[in-house]
mmCIF file of C-alpha atoms in Angstrom:
data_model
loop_
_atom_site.group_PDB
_atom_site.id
_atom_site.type_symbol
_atom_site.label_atom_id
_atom_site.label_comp_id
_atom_site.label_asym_id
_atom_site.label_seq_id
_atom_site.Cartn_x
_atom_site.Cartn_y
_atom_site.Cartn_z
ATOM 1 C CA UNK A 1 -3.507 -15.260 -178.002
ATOM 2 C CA UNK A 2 -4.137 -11.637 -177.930
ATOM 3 C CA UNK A 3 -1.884 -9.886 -175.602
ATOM 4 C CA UNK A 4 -2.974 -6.160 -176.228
ATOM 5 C CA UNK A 5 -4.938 -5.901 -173.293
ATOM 6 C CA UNK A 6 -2.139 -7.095 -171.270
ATOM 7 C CA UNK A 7 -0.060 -5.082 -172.744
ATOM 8 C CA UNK A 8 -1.834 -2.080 -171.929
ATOM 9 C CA UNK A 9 -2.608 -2.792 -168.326
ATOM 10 C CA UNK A 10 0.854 -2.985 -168.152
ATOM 11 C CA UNK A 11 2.256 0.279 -169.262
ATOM 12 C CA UNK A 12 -0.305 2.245 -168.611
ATOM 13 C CA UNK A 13 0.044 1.687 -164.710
ATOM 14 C CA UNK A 14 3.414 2.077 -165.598
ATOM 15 C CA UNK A 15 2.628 5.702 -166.673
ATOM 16 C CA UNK A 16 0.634 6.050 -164.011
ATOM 17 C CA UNK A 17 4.142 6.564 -161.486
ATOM 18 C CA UNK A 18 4.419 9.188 -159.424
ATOM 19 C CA UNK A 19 7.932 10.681 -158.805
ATOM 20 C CA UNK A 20 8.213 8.778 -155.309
ATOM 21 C CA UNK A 21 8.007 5.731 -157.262
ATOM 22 C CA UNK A 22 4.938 3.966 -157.029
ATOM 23 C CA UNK A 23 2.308 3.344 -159.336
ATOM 24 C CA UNK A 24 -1.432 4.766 -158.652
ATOM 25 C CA UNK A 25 -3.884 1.912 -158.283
ATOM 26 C CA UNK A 26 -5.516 2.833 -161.139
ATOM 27 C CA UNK A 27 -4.951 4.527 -164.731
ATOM 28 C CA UNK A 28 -6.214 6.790 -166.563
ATOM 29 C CA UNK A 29 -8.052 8.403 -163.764
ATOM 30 C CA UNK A 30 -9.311 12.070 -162.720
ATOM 31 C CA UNK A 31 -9.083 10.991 -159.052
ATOM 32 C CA UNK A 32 -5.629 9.743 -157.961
ATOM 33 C CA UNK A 33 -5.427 6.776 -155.669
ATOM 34 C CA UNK A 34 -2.490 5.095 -154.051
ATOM 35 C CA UNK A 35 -2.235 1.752 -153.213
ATOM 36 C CA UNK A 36 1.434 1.031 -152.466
ATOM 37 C CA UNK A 37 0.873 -3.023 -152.570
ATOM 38 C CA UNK A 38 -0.844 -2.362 -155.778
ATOM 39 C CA UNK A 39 2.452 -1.549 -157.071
ATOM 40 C CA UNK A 40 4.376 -4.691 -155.978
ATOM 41 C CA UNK A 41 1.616 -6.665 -157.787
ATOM 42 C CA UNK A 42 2.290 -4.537 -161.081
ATOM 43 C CA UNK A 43 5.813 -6.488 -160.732
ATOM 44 C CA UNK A 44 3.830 -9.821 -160.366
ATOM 45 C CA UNK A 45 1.758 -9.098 -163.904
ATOM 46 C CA UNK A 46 5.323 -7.877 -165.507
ATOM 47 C CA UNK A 47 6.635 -11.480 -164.411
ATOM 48 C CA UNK A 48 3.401 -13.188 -165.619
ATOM 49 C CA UNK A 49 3.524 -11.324 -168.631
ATOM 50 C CA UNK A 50 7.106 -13.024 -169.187
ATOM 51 C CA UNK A 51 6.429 -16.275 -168.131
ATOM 52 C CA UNK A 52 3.685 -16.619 -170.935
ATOM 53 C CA UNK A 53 4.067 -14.382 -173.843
ATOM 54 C CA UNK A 54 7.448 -14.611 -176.475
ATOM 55 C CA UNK A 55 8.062 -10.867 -175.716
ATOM 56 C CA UNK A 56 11.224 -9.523 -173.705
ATOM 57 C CA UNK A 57 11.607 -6.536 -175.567
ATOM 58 C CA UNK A 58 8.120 -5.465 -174.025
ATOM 59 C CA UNK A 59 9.570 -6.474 -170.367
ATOM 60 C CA UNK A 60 12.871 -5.208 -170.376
ATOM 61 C CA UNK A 61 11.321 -1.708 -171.177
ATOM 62 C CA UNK A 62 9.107 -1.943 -167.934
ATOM 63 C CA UNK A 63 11.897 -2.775 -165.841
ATOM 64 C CA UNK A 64 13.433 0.808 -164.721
ATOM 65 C CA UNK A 65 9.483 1.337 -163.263
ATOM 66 C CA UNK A 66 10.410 -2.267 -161.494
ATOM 67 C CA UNK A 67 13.352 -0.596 -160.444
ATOM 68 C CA UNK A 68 11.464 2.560 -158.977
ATOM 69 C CA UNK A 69 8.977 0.601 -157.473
ATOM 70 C CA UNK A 70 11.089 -1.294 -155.071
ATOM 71 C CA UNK A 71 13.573 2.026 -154.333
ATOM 72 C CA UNK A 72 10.115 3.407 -153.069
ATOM 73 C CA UNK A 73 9.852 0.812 -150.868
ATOM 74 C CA UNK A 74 13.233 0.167 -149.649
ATOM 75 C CA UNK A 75 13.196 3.771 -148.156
ATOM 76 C CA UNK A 76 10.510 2.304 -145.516
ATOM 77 C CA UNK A 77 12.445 -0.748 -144.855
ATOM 78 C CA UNK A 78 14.290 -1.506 -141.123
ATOM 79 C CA UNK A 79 17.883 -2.655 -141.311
ATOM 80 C CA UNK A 80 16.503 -5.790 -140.394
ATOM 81 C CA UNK A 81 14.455 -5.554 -144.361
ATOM 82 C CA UNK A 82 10.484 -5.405 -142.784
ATOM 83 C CA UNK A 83 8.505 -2.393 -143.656
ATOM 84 C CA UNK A 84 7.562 0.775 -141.228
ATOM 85 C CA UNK A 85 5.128 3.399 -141.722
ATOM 86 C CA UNK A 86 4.816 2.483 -145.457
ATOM 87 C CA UNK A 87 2.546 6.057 -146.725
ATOM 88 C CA UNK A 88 -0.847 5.939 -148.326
ATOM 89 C CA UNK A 89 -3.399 2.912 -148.331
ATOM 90 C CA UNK A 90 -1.911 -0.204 -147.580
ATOM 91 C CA UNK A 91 -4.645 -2.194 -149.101
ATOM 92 C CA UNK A 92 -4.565 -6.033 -149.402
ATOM 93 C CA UNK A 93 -8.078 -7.565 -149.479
ATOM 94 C CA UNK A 94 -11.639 -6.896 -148.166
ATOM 95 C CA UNK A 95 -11.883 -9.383 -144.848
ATOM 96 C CA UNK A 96 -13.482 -8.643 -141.631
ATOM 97 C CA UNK A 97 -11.422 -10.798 -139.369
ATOM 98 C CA UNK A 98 -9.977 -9.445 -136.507
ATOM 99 C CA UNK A 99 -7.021 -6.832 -136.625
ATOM 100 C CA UNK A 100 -8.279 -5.901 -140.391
ATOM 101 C CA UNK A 101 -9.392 -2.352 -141.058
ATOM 102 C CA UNK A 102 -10.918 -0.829 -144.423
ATOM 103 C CA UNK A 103 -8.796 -3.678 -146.087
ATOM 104 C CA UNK A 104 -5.313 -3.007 -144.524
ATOM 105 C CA UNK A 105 -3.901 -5.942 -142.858
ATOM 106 C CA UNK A 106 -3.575 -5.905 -139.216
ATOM 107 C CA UNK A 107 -0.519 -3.874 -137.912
ATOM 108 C CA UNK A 108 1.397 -4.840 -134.772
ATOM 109 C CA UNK A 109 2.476 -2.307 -131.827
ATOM 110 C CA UNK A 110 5.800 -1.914 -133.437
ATOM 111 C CA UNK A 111 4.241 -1.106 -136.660
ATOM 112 C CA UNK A 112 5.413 -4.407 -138.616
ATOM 113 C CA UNK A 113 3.002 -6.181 -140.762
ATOM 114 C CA UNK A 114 3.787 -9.734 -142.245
ATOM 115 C CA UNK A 115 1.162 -9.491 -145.093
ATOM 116 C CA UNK A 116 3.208 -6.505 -145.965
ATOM 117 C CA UNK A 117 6.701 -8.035 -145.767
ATOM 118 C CA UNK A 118 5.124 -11.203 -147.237
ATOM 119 C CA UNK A 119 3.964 -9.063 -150.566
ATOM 120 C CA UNK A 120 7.495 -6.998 -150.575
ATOM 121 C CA UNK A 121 9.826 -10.175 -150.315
ATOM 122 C CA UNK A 122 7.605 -12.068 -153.448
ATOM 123 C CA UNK A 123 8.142 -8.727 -155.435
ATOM 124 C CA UNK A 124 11.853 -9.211 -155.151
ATOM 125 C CA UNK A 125 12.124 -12.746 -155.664
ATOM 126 C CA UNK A 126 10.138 -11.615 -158.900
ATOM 127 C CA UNK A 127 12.513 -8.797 -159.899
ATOM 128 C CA UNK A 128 15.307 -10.591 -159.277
ATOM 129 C CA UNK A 129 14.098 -13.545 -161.931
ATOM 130 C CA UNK A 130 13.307 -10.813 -163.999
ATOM 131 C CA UNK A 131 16.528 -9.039 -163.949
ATOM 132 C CA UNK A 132 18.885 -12.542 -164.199
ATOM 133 C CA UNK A 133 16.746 -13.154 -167.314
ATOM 134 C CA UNK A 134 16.618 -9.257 -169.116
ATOM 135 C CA UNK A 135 18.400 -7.038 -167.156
ATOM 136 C CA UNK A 136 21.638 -7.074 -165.275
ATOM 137 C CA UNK A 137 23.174 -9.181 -162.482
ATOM 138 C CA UNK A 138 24.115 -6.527 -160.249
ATOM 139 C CA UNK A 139 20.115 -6.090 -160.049
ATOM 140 C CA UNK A 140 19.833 -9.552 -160.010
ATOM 141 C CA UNK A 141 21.758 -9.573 -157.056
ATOM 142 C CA UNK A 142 20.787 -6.667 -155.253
ATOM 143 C CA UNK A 143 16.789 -8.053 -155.229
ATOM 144 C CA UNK A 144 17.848 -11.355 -154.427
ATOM 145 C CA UNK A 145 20.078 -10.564 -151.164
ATOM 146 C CA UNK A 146 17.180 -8.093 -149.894
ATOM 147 C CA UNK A 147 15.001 -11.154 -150.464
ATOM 148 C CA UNK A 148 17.164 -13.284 -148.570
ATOM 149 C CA UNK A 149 17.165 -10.513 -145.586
ATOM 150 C CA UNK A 150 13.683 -10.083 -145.792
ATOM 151 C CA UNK A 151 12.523 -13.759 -145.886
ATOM 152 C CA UNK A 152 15.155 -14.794 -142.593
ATOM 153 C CA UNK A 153 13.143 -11.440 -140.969
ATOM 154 C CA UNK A 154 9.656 -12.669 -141.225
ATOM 155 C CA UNK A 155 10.456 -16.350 -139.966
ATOM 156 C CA UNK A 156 12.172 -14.506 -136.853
ATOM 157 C CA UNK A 157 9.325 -12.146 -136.494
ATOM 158 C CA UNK A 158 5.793 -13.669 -137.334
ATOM 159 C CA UNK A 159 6.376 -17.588 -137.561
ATOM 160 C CA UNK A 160 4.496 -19.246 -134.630
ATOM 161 C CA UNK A 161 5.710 -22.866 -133.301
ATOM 162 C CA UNK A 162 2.831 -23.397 -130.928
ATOM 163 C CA UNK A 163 0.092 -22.750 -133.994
ATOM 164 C CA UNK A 164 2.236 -23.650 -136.546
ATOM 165 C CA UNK A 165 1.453 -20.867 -138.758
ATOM 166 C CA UNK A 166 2.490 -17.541 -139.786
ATOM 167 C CA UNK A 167 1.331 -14.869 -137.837
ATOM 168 C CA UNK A 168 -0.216 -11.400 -138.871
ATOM 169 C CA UNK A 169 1.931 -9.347 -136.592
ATOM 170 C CA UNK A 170 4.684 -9.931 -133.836
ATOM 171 C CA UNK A 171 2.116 -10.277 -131.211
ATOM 172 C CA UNK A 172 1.438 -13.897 -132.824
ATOM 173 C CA UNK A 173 -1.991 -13.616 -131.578
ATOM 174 C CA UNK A 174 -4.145 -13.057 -135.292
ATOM 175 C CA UNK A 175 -3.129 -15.543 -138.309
ATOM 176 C CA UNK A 176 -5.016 -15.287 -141.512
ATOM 177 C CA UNK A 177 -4.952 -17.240 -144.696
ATOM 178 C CA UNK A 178 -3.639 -14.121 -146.721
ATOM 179 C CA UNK A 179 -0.074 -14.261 -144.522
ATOM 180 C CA UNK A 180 -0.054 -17.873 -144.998
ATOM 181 C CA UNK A 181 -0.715 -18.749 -148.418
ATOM 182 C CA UNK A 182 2.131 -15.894 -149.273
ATOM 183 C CA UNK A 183 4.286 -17.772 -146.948
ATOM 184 C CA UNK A 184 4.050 -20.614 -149.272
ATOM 185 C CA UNK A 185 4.040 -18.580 -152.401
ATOM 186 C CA UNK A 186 7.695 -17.154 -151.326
ATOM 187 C CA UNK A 187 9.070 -20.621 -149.675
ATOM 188 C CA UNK A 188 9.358 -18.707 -146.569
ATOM 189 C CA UNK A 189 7.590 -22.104 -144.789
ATOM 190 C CA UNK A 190 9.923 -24.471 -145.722
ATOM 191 C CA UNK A 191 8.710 -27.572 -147.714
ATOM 192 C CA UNK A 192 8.367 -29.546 -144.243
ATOM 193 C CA UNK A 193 6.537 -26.752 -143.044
ATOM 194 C CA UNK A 194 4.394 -26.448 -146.309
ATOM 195 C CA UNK A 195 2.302 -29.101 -146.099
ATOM 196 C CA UNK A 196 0.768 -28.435 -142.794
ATOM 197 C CA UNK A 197 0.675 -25.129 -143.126
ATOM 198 C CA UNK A 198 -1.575 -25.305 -146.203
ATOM 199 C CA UNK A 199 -3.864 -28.109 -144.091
ATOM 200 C CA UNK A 200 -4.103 -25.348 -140.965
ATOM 201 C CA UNK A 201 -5.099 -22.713 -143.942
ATOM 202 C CA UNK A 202 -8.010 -24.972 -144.638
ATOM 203 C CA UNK A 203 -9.053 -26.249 -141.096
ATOM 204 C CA UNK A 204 -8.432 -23.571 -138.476
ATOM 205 C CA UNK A 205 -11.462 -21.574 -137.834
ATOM 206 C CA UNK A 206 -9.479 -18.802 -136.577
#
């Protein structure tokens, strides 16, 4: 029941923001590294953190560097709410299927990615939980209608009908469990959709 590791995960990425916004991926550190998903995923521990531990006080003080995290990212959003030319290393997992390089998901012509949208939309559905519960409702709001924007984007742009899956990039031609699973994760695939979805994650070898 001993949250001070937690705790101090927390805050010090937290201190670790740089004035554009973000996070580094790591803190305390003589060698400064940016990993812009890394800060969406400090939102997802904040939100963990409140889901589990009897301590609001705690998150309501993190939630300006919420705040700053997604204004860094809404100045590489399209009107349409999908990301472009997000700076730095756009890291989301080791994998050597096709389209992946040095861990960055793959990146269509147009310079969309859905693991990248995917990540973006479930740190506003986050914030926006997070700011109806400790912060204010113009937040509240503000998260949730970019998350509504963002989620009808994706569908439009990455969900395939012939494969039935969520695809990596526009092209529909690379699908990976990653885009998937956070397709789920965000109720972007809707609950008809789910179920299948999750059995192509499973049985499609590619």
């Amino acid at each position: 029941g001993d949250d001070k590791l937690m705790r101090n995960a927390i805050s010090l990425l937290d201190q670790s923001r740089m004035a554009e916004g973000i996070t580094l991926s790591r803190y305390p550190t003589r060698n400064a590294q940016q990993i812009p998903p890394f800060a969406l995923w400090w939102i997802g521990m904040l939100h963990d953190y409140w889901k589990y531990r009897p301590d609001s006080n705690f998150v309501r003080e993190h939630l300006a560097g919420m705040r700053q995290v997604l204004w860094f990212f809404s100045k590489y959003q399209e009107p349409d709410g999908s990301l472009k030319g997000t700076p730095y290393w756009n890291f989301t997992d080791w994998c050597e299927s096709p389209g992946w390089k040095s861990g960055v998901a793959p990146i269509g012509k147009n310079g969309h990615s859905a693991a990248m949208d995917l990540q973006l939309l479930w740190a506003f559905q986050l914030a926006s939980a997070l700011e109806n519960k400790l912060g204010t409702q113009a937040k509240s709001t503000e998260f949730k209608e970019a998350a509504i924007l963002l989620k009808s984007s994706i569908r439009k742009r990455y969900f395939s009908d012939g494969v039935q899956l969520f695809a990596d990039t526009e092209e529909k031609n690379i699908f990976s469990q990653h885009v998937n699973e956070l397709a789920i994760l965000t109720q972007t695939a809707t609950p008809k959709e789910t179920k299948q979805i999750a059995q192509n994650i499973l049985t499609n070898k590619n």
